Every structure is written in C-alpha cells, then in structure tokens.
C-alpha cells in the first residue's frame, strides 16, 4: 500500500506482540452498528507516474496569461532560492516548534521574520503569522476591541477591500462587534477624515494603499483616531512599505497595529493561497496579540537560543480565554517570505516598489489615451488604479482574456456607483512591451466594442 | 548567527534587484518612507547559506521519527510538493476567469467529493485554512442554524475537558460560552455529566473521536442521542481522522459537522507551523450554511460559488480561496492512496500504535488507559517515575532528542499527569518503532540510575535546555543593533 | 555586480591591506600587450526576473510530444523525491569528496551506488561513474587492452549503437587500437558467434539488448570470447537488468566487465545530458579500472567511514601513467540514480522492465497490423524494435511529428541495408491510449502517404 | 547506517511501482535474471530520510566556505538550477526533431558565441563533458592538425611539472609521449628548459595560465613564440579562467586551443564530483577539427551539425549532446552576469585572493611565491611548520574542518612541499575571509602549543580521521550481507 512500509511478516510479528489475531481486531471497540466505513466514491489509486501525468495535464490547462489583476494578490518575481530552500525537508516537514531545542532552525527564522516585519511596519512586535490578510485584519479588530475595553465599534472605510470587509464581518459578527463603514471621497478615491464628533470607537482601520490603489492621508486619519480615543490599525501592502511611510510613524504617535497579507513577499499567486497574514503592534499591546510569538532566551550554558513564548495568550494554555483560536498558522510561507526579504533587502524592496509604481504610471498614461477610458480618481496611487470605461467592464475583460490578457478586477458588483470600472495593477514583472500590448489590445476592444455597441 | 549579523550596509543580492526606477516624485513626500527598514543587506550566497544551515537545525519527518501525538506526523510524499508547484498552478491569479483554472478547479471539486465520502457527510467546503478555522466555520454554522430557526436561547457549547484548546477558544469566538464535562476513568465521556449538562441552552457538543486520550468513544451513539434530543448539534473534531479513515465515518455516527486537518490525515506538510487546511463537512441540515467558496460543476465547467449562489452561507473566511496549494497536495495524496490505500491508513496507523503500546508496556512504562485499545495514538504517564526519580515528562522528552527521536507530545491532554501522547503513524516501520522502544527503555534506566543526566538533557542539539521563563519575562522578540 | 558581495567600503579596506591603489593594479603582472580582454559580444546582464521569463519562454518552445524514441536515451518516470533530494545544496554544491571526513554524505552514497551497480550487473566492483555510456564503453575497451596485455584488437558488433561505436573509435583511435566490426544476422538482428578461428583479440563487446532492441545470445558470445582468450564486455541497459540475466553470469564464467549508460535510472532525457556511464568488473580487474572508487575503512576511533581509494590508478597521482584522464565525473546524476534505485528496489525495477516490455509487444502488434509496416527482426526484444515501412522513414517521422508524435529513430543513415527502417521504443510511461494513438496516426500516415506516393 | 541496512525483504515504495505486467514469457528463459539484485527494499520515506540525512554529512558551497584551490568553488545560483530543470528542457529527447528544441538550441548557440568572446577564439564546441574531456578534444585536434599536414613526426607534448594530472594523462590517451619541463623559482616556466625541449618532435605545449601555482605566466608571449617557432601548437588549460575572465583572452596570447571548465568559471554546480562541461575553443586553423555536435543558425533555425557537415571533425565524444543540462546552467549564469558582471569576476576573485594572501602573510604564514601577485588563488607552504612541530598540511586541513571551513587543496601542485592551494573566489565576502584567517591563525597557534591536538583532527565531523591505507589495502568496495 502506498506509503506503508509493512511487510506481511512484520504484520504477523506485530500482531503477535499485541496479542491480536488480525488488524480488524484492533478496531473492536468501535460499535459495529456504525457501519463499515467503506469508501464508495474515492477512485482507485494512481501511482506516482500516473498522477504526475494527470497533474501535468491539468496544470497545462491552467494557462499562463499576461496578468494585470491585483486586488489583494500580486504577481512578483520570486527568487528561485526562496522555495528551493523553503521546501527543504527540514523546513517543509517539521511541525510547529514545540520542542525548541530540536527546532532552532524554524524558531530562529521566525525571530528574524518578526524583526523584519516589525521594522518594515515600524512597530515593536510581530507575531509568527495568521492565515491571510483578511483574517489578520479580523484578528486586529478583535485585538483592538480587547485592548480598548470600552468600545466595540470599528470604523471601516469602504476603501478597504470588500473581500477583507466580508471576512472581518464573518469572523467578528458573533461577538457583538459593529463595523461602521466610512464612505470615500468620489474625487480622490480616498477616505476623508470622519466627520463624527465623538464616539465610542475601538479602532479606525486605515488602508495604505487602499483597495483602489490610492494613497490615503494616513497621518490625518491616525491622528483623528487617536484624538477620538480609538486605536489606529494600518492595513498595508508590505511591498509598498519599501517606499511608503510605515504605520508605526503615521501621524503624531503612529498607528497602534499593522496588518496585511504577506503574499507579495514571496508567495506565488497559486490560485489564492497559501498566503499569510501578518500582524504587528506597539509593545504595549503585545499581550493582546493572537498567534505564536518567538522569543530569544538563553540555554543552560548561557548560550542564546529561541523558543515559543507568551504562550499564556494561546488556546492550548488559555483555552476559552485565549486571544484567538488560531493554532496552525502559515509557517512555511513565512519561511519563504523571510528568505525573500533577506534576498531583496531594503534596496531590493524599494526598487520593486518603485518599479511597480513607475509601471502603473506608464500604463495609466497609455490606457487613458484610449478613447472611452478614463482614470477614476485623482490621488496618487501605488501600483494599482481604477479606470472607467464607456463599455461594460465584464465584456471588455472577457475580450481581453480571449486575447491572453487578464485586464483587471471588475468593480461593478462591489462599487456600482463607479459604473463600468475596473481595478488594474502593474507590478515590476511587467515590461514596456507588456504594457504596450495591454494598451494596444484595450484600444482594439474599445473600438470594436463601441462599433459593436452601435 | 542571525541573518542581520551577516548584513553589511550597501551589500546587495544584485540579481534580485529590478533596475532603479525613476524617483517616485509624484508621491507626496509626507507619505514616503524615510528610514531604511531592518532587512538584511546580504549577498544571495549569504542568504542561501544562512537558511540552508538554519534548516539543518530542525528535526523533521524527512530526517527523524516524529511521534508527536495529535499531530499525525507522517511521510509527506515529495510528489505532492512538486506537482502542486507546477507553474500552471503557481502562476494562476485567484481572480483569473474560471476558464483559465479548470485543471485546478477539477481537482478541488474531486477533493470535495472524496472528503464527502471519507466523512460520510452531505457536503464539504474546502475554505477553512486550518483546523481551528474549520472549527470556527463549523460552530458558526451551528449558530447560523439555530439563529435561522429563531432559537436564540442556545448560548452554550459543551466540550469535554480532554478537548484540544482550539475547541473552547473557537466556541468563544463564535459568541458562545463553554461548559466543560469530565471524562471517566476509561477515557470515555462521563455520560451522566453530559446528561446533566444538556438543556435548552445547549447549542451543541464538540467532540474529538478518537479522543485526545487516544481511545475511541465507545458510547458515541448515546452521546449523539443525548445531544440531539436536547436540540443541540454535534461537532466532530476530525483532527484524529487518521485513526478511522476508511473504517467508520463520522456521518454514520450521526454528527452534523466535522472539520478535517488535511495537514494531518492527508499528509500535507506541516511546514514548521503551517499552512494547513481544515475543510468542513456537514450533514444535510447544515448544507446551506457552508462557507464559500465552493466548487460546482455545471455544463461541463467548474466554477466557484459565491454569496450570490449561496445566500445563507456563513460567508467567506479568507479573502481568496483558502489554502489552495495545500488542498492540491491533499488531492494528489488522496489520488495516490486511492480507496484501498485509504482504508489501509487507519489499519496500519492503529497497528503501529498498538504495537508500540504493547512494547512500551513490556518495557515497564505505565499506560494511561491500560484497558483500552489504542487508536492511532496512546498515552504513557510518567507520574510514578517522577515521584520515584524526579524525572519529568519534559526531561524524558528532551532526552529523547539526544537519542535522535523527536519527543511525543508532552503535557497534553492536561488531564493525564506527566503524560506523553505518542502517535507513530502508519508510515513508520517496525524497525523504527523498535528503535524508539530501545531509546525509551534506555532513558528509563538512566532516569533510575542517573536522574541528573536526564534532567540536564538535551546535550546533542544546537542548544542545551532553553530557559522558557526568561523568554517570557525578559521579552526579546526582535533583534536590535547592539 | 551579480553574486559579488563587496561593498565599496570593503574594497577600499581590502586594497589598503594589500597595499594596492586599485583593483587594476592587481593585474600588473599581465603584459599590457595582451590587450584589455574587453568582451564585445556578451550581452548586458539580465536580472533573475528577466532570465526567468526568457528561459520559461524558451522551455515552452521546446514542446512536449508523445515520445517513442529510445536509441540510447529512455523516457522513464522519475520519482519526485529523486531530484528534490539530489539538488539539495549539500549534494548539489559540494566538490569531489577529497576531504573525506567532511564529505561522508557523498562518499557513503557512492559506496551504496557501487554496491547496487555491481549487484545489478553481477560484477564485483563498480567505479563512481564515467561521462556517459559511449565513453564508458571506450574506457572498457582501453581497460581490456591494458588487462589483456598482448592484443589491441576489439571485436565490435554492428548491433552496438552506431553512436557508441563512433565515440569509442574517436577516443581510442590514437592508441593503435583496432575495432573490428562484426555483422549481424539479417533474420534475427543479433550477432552470430564469430566464425574466426583464432585471433589476437583483447575483447568482444556484447550488447544486451542490442541497438535494435533485440536480445543477443549472450551466453554463447561470452563463452566464445573466453575460449578465444578475449575478455567479454557486456554493454547493457540497466533497466533491462531488472529482468535479464546480468553480464556477471553470462556463459560459463561470466563477462569480465559491464558498461552502459545510467540514464534510464533516474536521469531525465534533458536534450542528451547529463547522463552517466557506469563501468563494473570482476575483482581481478579492479586495478585497471578508470575513475574514482570509494572504499569503506575505519576512522581513528574504529568507526566505519568512507574515502576515495585506489587513487594510485588516477591522473592526479599517476599522471601520464594513469588508467584514464578522467577527473570530474557525473556525480550528481549518480546521486539521483542511487536514490532512484533505492526507491524502485528490485521489484520496482523488474516491474518497470516488464511494463516496458509488455508495451513494446503490444505496440508491435498494433503497428504491424498496419499495411506497409513490418517487423524487421524475428528475435525477442526488450523495449525497442525495428520496423520497416514501405515509405521513406524520414517522411513518415516528419508527418508523425507534425501530429505530436515522435515515432522513432531513423535507421537509414546507419543501416542503409535495412531500407526504410526505424527504431521504436515504448517504456512503462506509455498507456494503452498512447499506443493506440500512435498506431492510429501511423495508419493514417501510411494510407495518406501511399496515396500521395501514387 | 547504509541504505541496505534499512532494507527488509518484500518492502516496497508502492507509489513507484508500475502495475505488475504479464510475465515476459516470450523471452527465452536462459536470458532471464534469476537472482534478485541487491537494491534496497525500502519505503519511500526510508529512502527520503536516509538520503536527506546523508546529505547533511557534506560540506558544500551552500553551507560552508570552500576555498579549494584549482576548483573555483563559488556560489551556484539557484535560478540556474530551477530554470535548467524546466519540464520543456528536461523532457526533450536528444534525437527529437530540431523544430521541437529551438529554445534549447538557441541557448546553446548563444553560449558558443559568449565563450568565443570570452576566450578570444574563433570557434567553440560545447561537446566535451568535463575539463579532461575538453583536454582530450584539444589534444586530439592538435594531432588531427599535424596528421592532416602529414607531419607525423610530432609525437611529444610538453607539459610543465606544475600541471594538473589530467594534462599528461590526456596527452597519453591521444597517443603522445609527455616531456615535462620545470618551473623557475618565481613560478614561471623555465624558458631555457622549454627552449631545450622543443623540436621537430614537438606536437604542442599544454599550459595552465594562471598556473596551478596561482601566478600569471609573465613570459607567455615568449613561450608562445618558442613553441610556434618549433612548429608546435599551444594548448591552454582554462581551468583557471576565473582569474582572467574579461581581463585578458587566451586567444590574444596566441593560443590555438583552450578548454573551459564551466563547472568552475561558469559556476555550474560540482555535484559532489560532477557533472561538468569542458567546452573547447580553437583558433582558425583548428576550426575544421572541432568535435561535434556544434550548433549552427541558418534560415531562422538552429540545428546541430554532424559528421556530414564537418568531415574533418575529430568526431563525437558523447553518444548524445554532451552535458546539455550543465551547459544550460552555464548559459543562464552567463546571461545573469552580462558583460559587465563577467569583467568583475576576475577582478573580485583576484582581490579576494590577494587580500587573503596579505592577511595570512601578516598572520605569519609562508607564502610559496612571496614576490608574486596572487591570481585568483595562491599557495601557503607549511614546510617550516612541519619541521618545527610535525604538523603537516594534511593535519592543518583536517583541523580547519573543525573550525567550519572546508580545507584548501592539499599537496597539489606537488612541487611545493606541504602546500595549501587557497582559492576564495569572488563570491565570498570580506567577513568570511576574515573568519578564515582567524581560524588559520588559531590553528597555527595550536600547532605550536599543542601539535597533537591538530594531528588528531578532525573532532567534529561524522567520523574522525579515516584510515586511507587500510582503505586501499583491505579493499571494501561493495556492501555484503553479514
Ligand atoms: C484535536 C485537535 N483539534 C484541533 C486542532 C487544531 O487544528 P489546527 O492546528 O490546524 O488549527 C488540533 C491541532 O493541533 C488538534 O490536535
Ligand atoms: C588545472 C586543471 N586542469 C584540468 C582539470 C580537469 O578538469 P575536470 O575535472 O573537469 O576533468 C582540473 C580540474 O580539477 C584542473 O584544476
């Protein structure tokens, strides 16, 4: 049987030691009325050769196109070293590092990750990861409510990804937390400082860049939150932090927490996962932090080493009083990400960010030169922008896809007020030729389409 | 040495640098970063060498026997890794049109079907990203079910004291309070206590079966009846599914909802902490509430169902499609096992556990539930040894590392003192188990003849015993330039 | 600069220690008249992102077709574990194991390889690899001449791959070694026992299976060689040895050496390389063996360990008197191959061999049912066979290729006497559907072609 | 433990087994195998675990500084590995029609061009599978050249005593006899001896430059003239090309033929012993003789040239296309370096070597050629230390392992007693070099204060010092069941 090493002779010997006549006897405590458990729709086994062929065929079906979709998952170059090292058996097939002395590889790596992520976001402390950006934001919201003690309302701008807002809602809704949406300025596409005089808000979420790719006035928003007794939660794209001011220094006192999706730092698009959520905060909030945290300590000989710490926050110790139910996190992706950040360093990350930014500017120029295409918002953007079309976005996207181009993310369902709008992304992976090809093809669609519309 | 200690200002891994772009002078200055983040400034080789060496400081399945109870550390087939990482899968954007993802979606659809069969449930959602999120989805569905019926009085979830910590933590995240019930001396749920606990306030019961004590709950049918009769639903923590795969189905036990840890039973790698995947399966009555996305097949095409298709869904729990790459690995594993192979998993996992139990008993170890069959795992308690020698379960565990074995789970479940929860899994051979017994036996002798030796362990690891108290007291969570 | 870690400050500091004003000064012993060495046709650097895209595009150009070509390089399933482990940095980026104590991984693996390869071929000793099958055969020939002492003629059947014969010729020709070709029986496609009464032959090469895929009467040939004072060199496909009698037990006394290409044991087709040559022999010949050999020994504490041994045969010690000039061999492919053999084991290898054999039988039946297609030879074959067509093989192969099928290896240039003949291979990778697809397509070609020919 | 010791009769890695085919009853029984070959009978996990752990017993570039002189152990970019192993490249049969291999062939064609530029030669063949086979091709071409001119008297190849062993061994394989000439005190060829050696019997000279002594041959032009004037040709052993890459071209030195070790200068991995690639470059007069296959570009297509196209070729040296996968890695590396990066290789390799030399000299080590610049490598001689303490170069080398550094090349070139040939390469940082100097300095002190300590080294490796004599005397080359 696949992956079972036993020979018949060994099975006999083992049963003799146990004193059981056969393997079935080992299940004699299971009430027979529960049935045989016979599998009826699991197909017969494929050997590795057969499954290899099948999966190659399927992967080839999933064709590679020129991708301009972002919307929370970004195509970046991932150095070859990243996954070659992350998938080494010692990282790949280890469990959560409960036995610290036999897990120094993973533990030291997480400590290094925490350092990088805290510094990147301008915070003091990072945990070892959460599931993804959306669930990290949900945990940040729960954390804010715990920290604030007096308030359970959260201000949530509509410029936060609608997918993230849905996730947060689904996760926190049973705990009587109210999410109050804030509308955006239709000209700038950013969130104005709220005009709510006072209120019992636990926190304000501040996305940077926001879902439209636009840059929020994070200083003003942070200061407003603090002035109103609320915590400020920065929701950030970590690549952008190569270029943009980190949450820790927003406004007068800096945001209190930062969360986001670590995918841009070394995780492939991979149909949407596995990615990972990061969460960092100021020192004062560390005991409210959900998830694993690694600390540096000393061994019996006084030599430095690493171990999971502050476990009293966690479910396996605190059970119903834990800061979260999270147990397994996204360790391997964090491993990859740590290697990614190490390979890029501050200069590489800044260059990736600026190259992406330069690309979207160039793309914006080319696309907006096309008749029927306009830019939706005036504010500066990072590497995504919203364009509005004089034809249905879904039709245009379909035509582009037929030509091998994934043109963007259709905004109509989430932001009907924007009309035929779509969110377009260009990362550092796009060459001038790629941008040109997109513009040319969109130009064709818009012309033919408007002809067709007549 | 930390990666930061390899860092030198201005050093770069040039091959990873995009060309310097024009300055972003269109961006407002006050929004720009002024400091240089503390990322390493290292060469590509520095980084490769550092992390390659770091990896060697880990125990792992690929290098060591790893009988960590409740964790099902079995062989992670290498084919699952390479096939799940084919460029066609890796490069696809989650929001790319479904026509470009039929290969991936077909695999997900078939995985849903396989998991339905395995669990005996009516429907499965692959969305949850780990066991705990699967629990969350499950309990949220229980709540949605009661709420939909206007049954708002049910504010309590019943959980045995032996349960994994995620169970009570999850119940609370779903807005429930937790009522704990005890386990009896043979490791079964205390039925009287359960009977006393249920009532109109009961939203449901969360049960792990086989339990975290390593035994199959023999009164499972009566438990089911008690809870259902009280109007509650039954949640099955499927983390221990490896023990019953292809032998008996939770659906056939009358459960309403189950989560499965694919990073255990379906052998997706644990990656030093994750990612996992925690699909949930449900009985017919909970079908409408399954979290999205779900994969549907219609008109010859696979597609993802969303809120629009599933208005009663508890919604999405991830911004994208859950841990797709993990799910692919599980699918590949399932196909390589096939029906026959899957039946064998529980059989041989159970054989290995019972063999190890028998051998350790012969070697003089105290078994926590000596009258019971082991499921795929079992508990040794070192209470007597500690009383006799002062050697604790933790000391014992550390000494095992010196012998080249990862330690079993220690101090969980909490109700057995000085416990070692031992799970060999089906992929280990008799020779490996015998080697482990020999090490255990040798340490037992050491504990009696030279307890200080055992208490000082480990001696052969990159570090000696670490000071956890200091770690928590004098928090050092990020590195700073000296 | 790519892969150079130096910062400007470090360069300054280093030059100061050296006492040189600049880097150029370090080259002051090179006569200036030799020119600047300026590169004129090396293109500008691509970063990893750019080269990744380029190579992906090129690899996609090299399309995957349904392959029935063998002729010395065989498509087999390679377990995923093989190259994932072989490319671990510790194997991949180590040098030849000169420092034994720091190279026990590689050394033990080679010792295990030697054991497997010796057993597989039925010999006593194996070296650690040569370049490929062709050069291994050349080394075997040289070894035979050294061992024989009195003769320099080698009998070389025409059923040995023409490519191997060319390689042997090119390598040994400057050492006054004569290669005498033996013709094959036109009915059986195998080599008859030579009808040369006596002669001064150093060795007879015996291919099994031969280039036509046919099985030679190895016992008779081996005994004949020995009876005539010549050594017998088995040239074998290692996969076939899962099923076929190993050279070590051919005839009365067994062949003296076995050589071949290790590619079928875990090396991808990869445009022809890297593969590796294996060479095994009886104990008596060990000191004539070229290439590295690993031996087991003890360390200072009496613990077993592994080291390169019998180095006095090698060029770095013996220089002009060495058994060969080989230094670097094909270590990493041997690493992969050792893992491959370990994963398959005796049963797996036998099954691979029988599955391939069963496939060629089935294919033969289907192809020979097509009008205009006949089997060239009557003897049993392993997993390759020669078919003859009533149309030009090159045209048929071209038409098949256009339909996505690589139909075989054209024999016309090397064996014009066979007419329109081609060598067809089917390994265990072929499904019934694959065989059917080939037969169907060939049928089409033969019909359309003969129409076209009219 | 050996893999065979994990073996149990009838155990199998089932996922790797094709289904049992029908018995091959059409095959004559006397041709069938009767015994079971001694291959391991192990589970997939056994195998993965065994070889993963085995790998950890190696030093390598990815884990250690590896200053092995003459071997150019520099960083092997990981991208070269993953890109050369893309399925499109891996799955292509060498005899597939050229239309299906244009991506691969384009890369090979461009690599030929790049290597022509780098060597300053008129043509390059990628066929040879390692340096020694490149040498063979080169000397065979020299012979073909003389033979073609009917110049059959030239039966001798001149080789400096410092040369690598492959040089004389190759000459003999090509049917030549070898005349050795000495090196002078400064590390240059002894010109008088060369002058005396050449004559009508001279087929050619094989020279390594920079030499294996780590110095650039200053009289290269005069050597060239002496040999050419005598009617011989000049062979350039390019194993040390890393020292001059982009600084000076062998073609500009007047050489007729060169081989290049791509597994050194072009950073293809050494793989614990290979595979390498040893392309040969030639001047115009040797062009017709280049080994096949060569890649040509005509009418918009790349194709391989064979005997038919190249009737004077020395022919093919491999049954297929040489080490194609290694060549792909070299091509990728070359493209990542680009012209500018290639110029920098020699500069920084030389900077590192001279820095290390200066530091070691300061630390009290004897430099073999103290008046010379180091090229990319240099020699330390421990003759005095040995006389003083009994500690040999080998002892010193073994002790370095304990400090976490791979040893330099020892006892080569043979003419310097107790030598360490040290080659840091350009990819190592100043900090690494400083760490190495500190270790060397510490061992020097140990050798003086406690020579037995050094002679007993290593202490930290999987085994202590191995008995080479026993290995050669009591041959144990294959494992046998006890
Ligand atoms: C019994 C049990 N339930 C739940 C979980 C939680 O699963 P996860 O870690 O995937 O969130 C675990 C895992 O440790 C477990 O052992
Ligand atoms: C100077 C010199 N020449 C030739 C060679 C032979 O090269 P290869 O080992 O690739 O055959 C080497 C390699 O060790 C060398 O250092």
Coordinates of N, CA, C and O in Angstrom, one line a residue, chain C residues 213-274:
Chain C
X213 N 17.2 -3.4 -30.2 CA 16.3 -3.8 -29.1 C 16.2 -5.3 -28.9 O 15.6 -5.8 -28.0
X214 N 17.0 -6.0 -29.8 CA 16.9 -7.5 -29.7 C 17.9 -8.1 -28.7 O 18.9 -7.4 -28.3
X215 N 17.5 -9.3 -28.3 CA 18.3 -9.9 -27.3 C 19.4 -10.8 -27.9 O 19.0 -11.7 -28.7
X216 N 20.6 -10.6 -27.6 CA 21.7 -11.4 -28.1 C 21.8 -12.7 -27.3 O 21.4 -12.8 -26.2
X217 N 22.5 -13.6 -27.9 CA 22.7 -14.9 -27.2 C 24.0 -14.7 -26.4 O 25.1 -15.2 -26.8
X218 N 23.8 -14.1 -25.3 CA 25.0 -13.6 -24.5 C 25.8 -14.7 -24.0 O 27.1 -14.6 -23.9
X219 N 25.2 -15.8 -23.7 CA 26.0 -16.9 -23.1 C 27.0 -17.4 -24.2 O 28.2 -17.6 -23.9
X220 N 26.5 -17.7 -25.3 CA 27.3 -18.2 -26.4 C 28.5 -17.2 -26.7 O 29.6 -17.6 -26.9
X221 N 28.1 -16.0 -26.8 CA 29.1 -15.0 -27.2 C 30.2 -14.9 -26.1 O 31.4 -14.8 -26.4
X222 N 29.8 -14.9 -24.9 CA 30.7 -14.8 -23.8 C 31.7 -16.0 -23.8 O 32.9 -15.8 -23.7
X223 N 31.1 -17.1 -23.9 CA 31.9 -18.3 -23.9 C 32.9 -18.3 -25.1 O 34.0 -18.7 -25.0
X224 N 32.4 -17.9 -26.2 CA 33.3 -17.8 -27.4 C 34.5 -16.9 -27.1 O 35.6 -17.2 -27.4
X225 N 34.2 -15.7 -26.5 CA 35.2 -14.8 -26.2 C 36.3 -15.4 -25.3 O 37.5 -15.4 -25.6
X226 N 35.8 -16.0 -24.3 CA 36.7 -16.6 -23.3 C 37.5 -17.8 -24.0 O 38.7 -17.9 -23.7
X227 N 36.8 -18.5 -24.8 CA 37.5 -19.7 -25.4 C 38.6 -19.1 -26.3 O 39.6 -19.8 -26.6
X228 N 38.5 -17.9 -26.8 CA 39.5 -17.4 -27.7 C 40.4 -16.4 -27.0 O 41.1 -15.6 -27.6
X229 N 40.4 -16.5 -25.7 CA 41.4 -15.7 -25.0 C 41.1 -14.2 -24.9 O 41.9 -13.4 -24.6
X230 N 39.9 -13.9 -25.2 CA 39.5 -12.5 -25.2 C 38.6 -12.2 -23.9 O 38.0 -13.2 -23.4
X231 N 38.6 -11.0 -23.5 CA 37.7 -10.6 -22.5 C 36.3 -10.3 -23.1 O 36.2 -10.0 -24.2
X232 N 35.3 -10.5 -22.2 CA 33.9 -10.2 -22.7 C 33.4 -9.0 -22.0 O 33.5 -8.9 -20.7
X233 N 33.0 -8.0 -22.8 CA 32.5 -6.7 -22.2 C 31.0 -6.7 -22.5 O 30.6 -6.6 -23.6
X234 N 30.2 -6.7 -21.4 CA 28.8 -6.6 -21.6 C 28.4 -5.1 -21.7 O 28.8 -4.3 -20.9
X235 N 27.6 -4.8 -22.7 CA 27.1 -3.4 -22.8 C 25.6 -3.5 -22.6 O 24.9 -4.0 -23.4
X236 N 25.2 -3.0 -21.5 CA 23.8 -3.3 -21.0 C 23.0 -2.0 -20.7 O 23.5 -1.0 -20.3
X237 N 21.7 -2.2 -20.9 CA 20.7 -1.2 -20.4 C 20.4 -1.6 -19.0 O 19.9 -2.7 -18.8
X238 N 20.6 -0.7 -18.0 CA 20.4 -1.1 -16.6 C 19.0 -1.4 -16.3 O 18.7 -2.3 -15.4
X239 N 18.0 -0.8 -16.9 CA 16.6 -1.1 -16.7 C 16.4 -2.6 -17.0 O 15.7 -3.3 -16.3
X240 N 16.9 -3.0 -18.2 CA 16.7 -4.3 -18.7 C 17.2 -5.3 -17.7 O 16.6 -6.5 -17.6
X241 N 18.2 -5.0 -16.9 CA 18.7 -5.9 -15.9 C 17.8 -6.2 -14.8 O 18.0 -7.1 -14.0
X242 N 16.7 -5.5 -14.7 CA 15.7 -5.8 -13.8 C 15.1 -7.2 -14.1 O 14.5 -7.9 -13.3
X243 N 15.2 -7.5 -15.4 CA 14.5 -8.7 -16.0 C 15.5 -9.7 -16.6 O 15.3 -10.9 -16.5
X244 N 16.6 -9.2 -17.1 CA 17.5 -10.0 -17.9 C 18.7 -10.4 -17.0 O 19.1 -9.7 -16.1
X245 N 19.3 -11.5 -17.4 CA 20.5 -12.1 -16.8 C 21.6 -11.1 -16.8 O 22.0 -10.5 -17.9
X246 N 22.3 -10.8 -15.7 CA 23.3 -9.8 -15.7 C 24.6 -10.4 -16.3 O 24.9 -11.6 -16.2
X247 N 25.4 -9.5 -16.9 CA 26.7 -9.9 -17.5 C 27.6 -10.8 -16.6 O 28.2 -11.7 -17.1
X248 N 27.6 -10.6 -15.3 CA 28.4 -11.3 -14.4 C 28.2 -12.8 -14.5 O 29.0 -13.6 -14.1
X249 N 27.0 -13.2 -15.0 CA 26.7 -14.7 -15.0 C 26.5 -15.2 -16.5 O 25.9 -16.3 -16.7
X250 N 26.8 -14.4 -17.4 CA 26.7 -14.8 -18.8 C 27.7 -16.0 -19.0 O 28.8 -15.9 -18.7
X251 N 27.2 -17.0 -19.7 CA 28.1 -18.1 -20.1 C 28.6 -18.9 -18.9 O 28.1 -18.8 -17.8
X252 N 29.7 -19.5 -19.1 CA 30.3 -20.3 -18.1 C 30.9 -19.5 -17.0 O 30.7 -19.8 -15.8
X253 N 31.7 -18.5 -17.4 CA 32.4 -17.8 -16.4 C 31.9 -16.3 -16.1 O 32.5 -15.6 -15.3
X254 N 31.0 -15.9 -16.9 CA 30.5 -14.6 -16.8 C 31.4 -13.6 -17.6 O 32.6 -13.8 -17.7
X255 N 30.8 -12.5 -18.0 CA 31.6 -11.5 -18.7 C 32.5 -10.9 -17.7 O 32.4 -11.0 -16.5
X256 N 33.5 -10.2 -18.2 CA 34.6 -9.6 -17.3 C 34.3 -8.2 -16.9 O 34.7 -7.8 -15.8
X257 N 33.6 -7.5 -17.7 CA 33.2 -6.1 -17.4 C 31.8 -5.9 -17.9 O 31.4 -6.5 -18.9
X258 N 31.2 -4.9 -17.3 CA 29.9 -4.4 -17.9 C 30.0 -2.9 -17.9 O 30.5 -2.2 -17.0
X259 N 29.4 -2.4 -19.0 CA 29.4 -0.9 -19.2 C 28.0 -0.5 -19.7 O 27.3 -1.4 -20.2
X260 N 27.7 0.7 -19.6 CA 26.5 1.2 -20.2 C 26.2 2.6 -19.7 O 27.0 3.3 -19.1
X261 N 25.0 3.1 -20.1 CA 24.6 4.4 -19.7 C 23.6 4.3 -18.6 O 22.6 3.6 -18.7
X262 N 23.8 5.1 -17.5 CA 23.0 5.1 -16.4 C 21.7 5.9 -16.5 O 20.9 5.9 -15.6
X263 N 21.6 6.6 -17.7 CA 20.4 7.5 -17.8 C 19.1 6.9 -17.5 O 18.3 7.6 -16.8
X264 N 18.8 5.6 -17.9 CA 17.5 5.1 -17.6 C 17.2 5.1 -16.1 O 16.0 5.0 -15.7
X265 N 18.2 5.1 -15.3 CA 18.0 5.0 -13.8 C 17.9 6.4 -13.2 O 18.6 6.7 -12.3
X266 N 17.0 7.2 -13.7 CA 16.7 8.5 -12.9 C 17.2 9.8 -13.6 O 17.0 10.8 -13.0
X267 N 17.8 9.7 -14.7 CA 18.2 10.9 -15.4 C 17.2 11.3 -16.4 O 16.8 10.5 -17.2
X268 N 16.7 12.5 -16.4 CA 15.7 13.0 -17.4 C 16.4 13.0 -18.8 O 17.6 13.1 -18.9
X269 N 15.6 13.0 -19.8 CA 16.1 12.9 -21.2 C 17.0 14.2 -21.5 O 18.1 14.1 -22.0
X270 N 16.5 15.3 -21.1 CA 17.3 16.5 -21.0 C 18.2 16.8 -22.2 O 19.4 17.1 -22.0
X271 N 17.7 16.7 -23.4 CA 18.4 17.0 -24.6 C 19.7 16.2 -24.7 O 20.6 16.6 -25.5
X272 N 19.8 15.2 -23.9 CA 21.0 14.3 -24.1 C 22.0 14.3 -23.0 O 23.0 13.6 -23.0
X273 N 21.8 15.1 -22.0 CA 22.7 15.0 -20.9 C 22.4 16.0 -19.8 O 21.6 16.9 -20.0
X274 N 23.0 16.0 -18.7 CA 24.0 15.0 -18.2 C 23.3 13.6 -17.9 O 22.3 13.5 -17.3

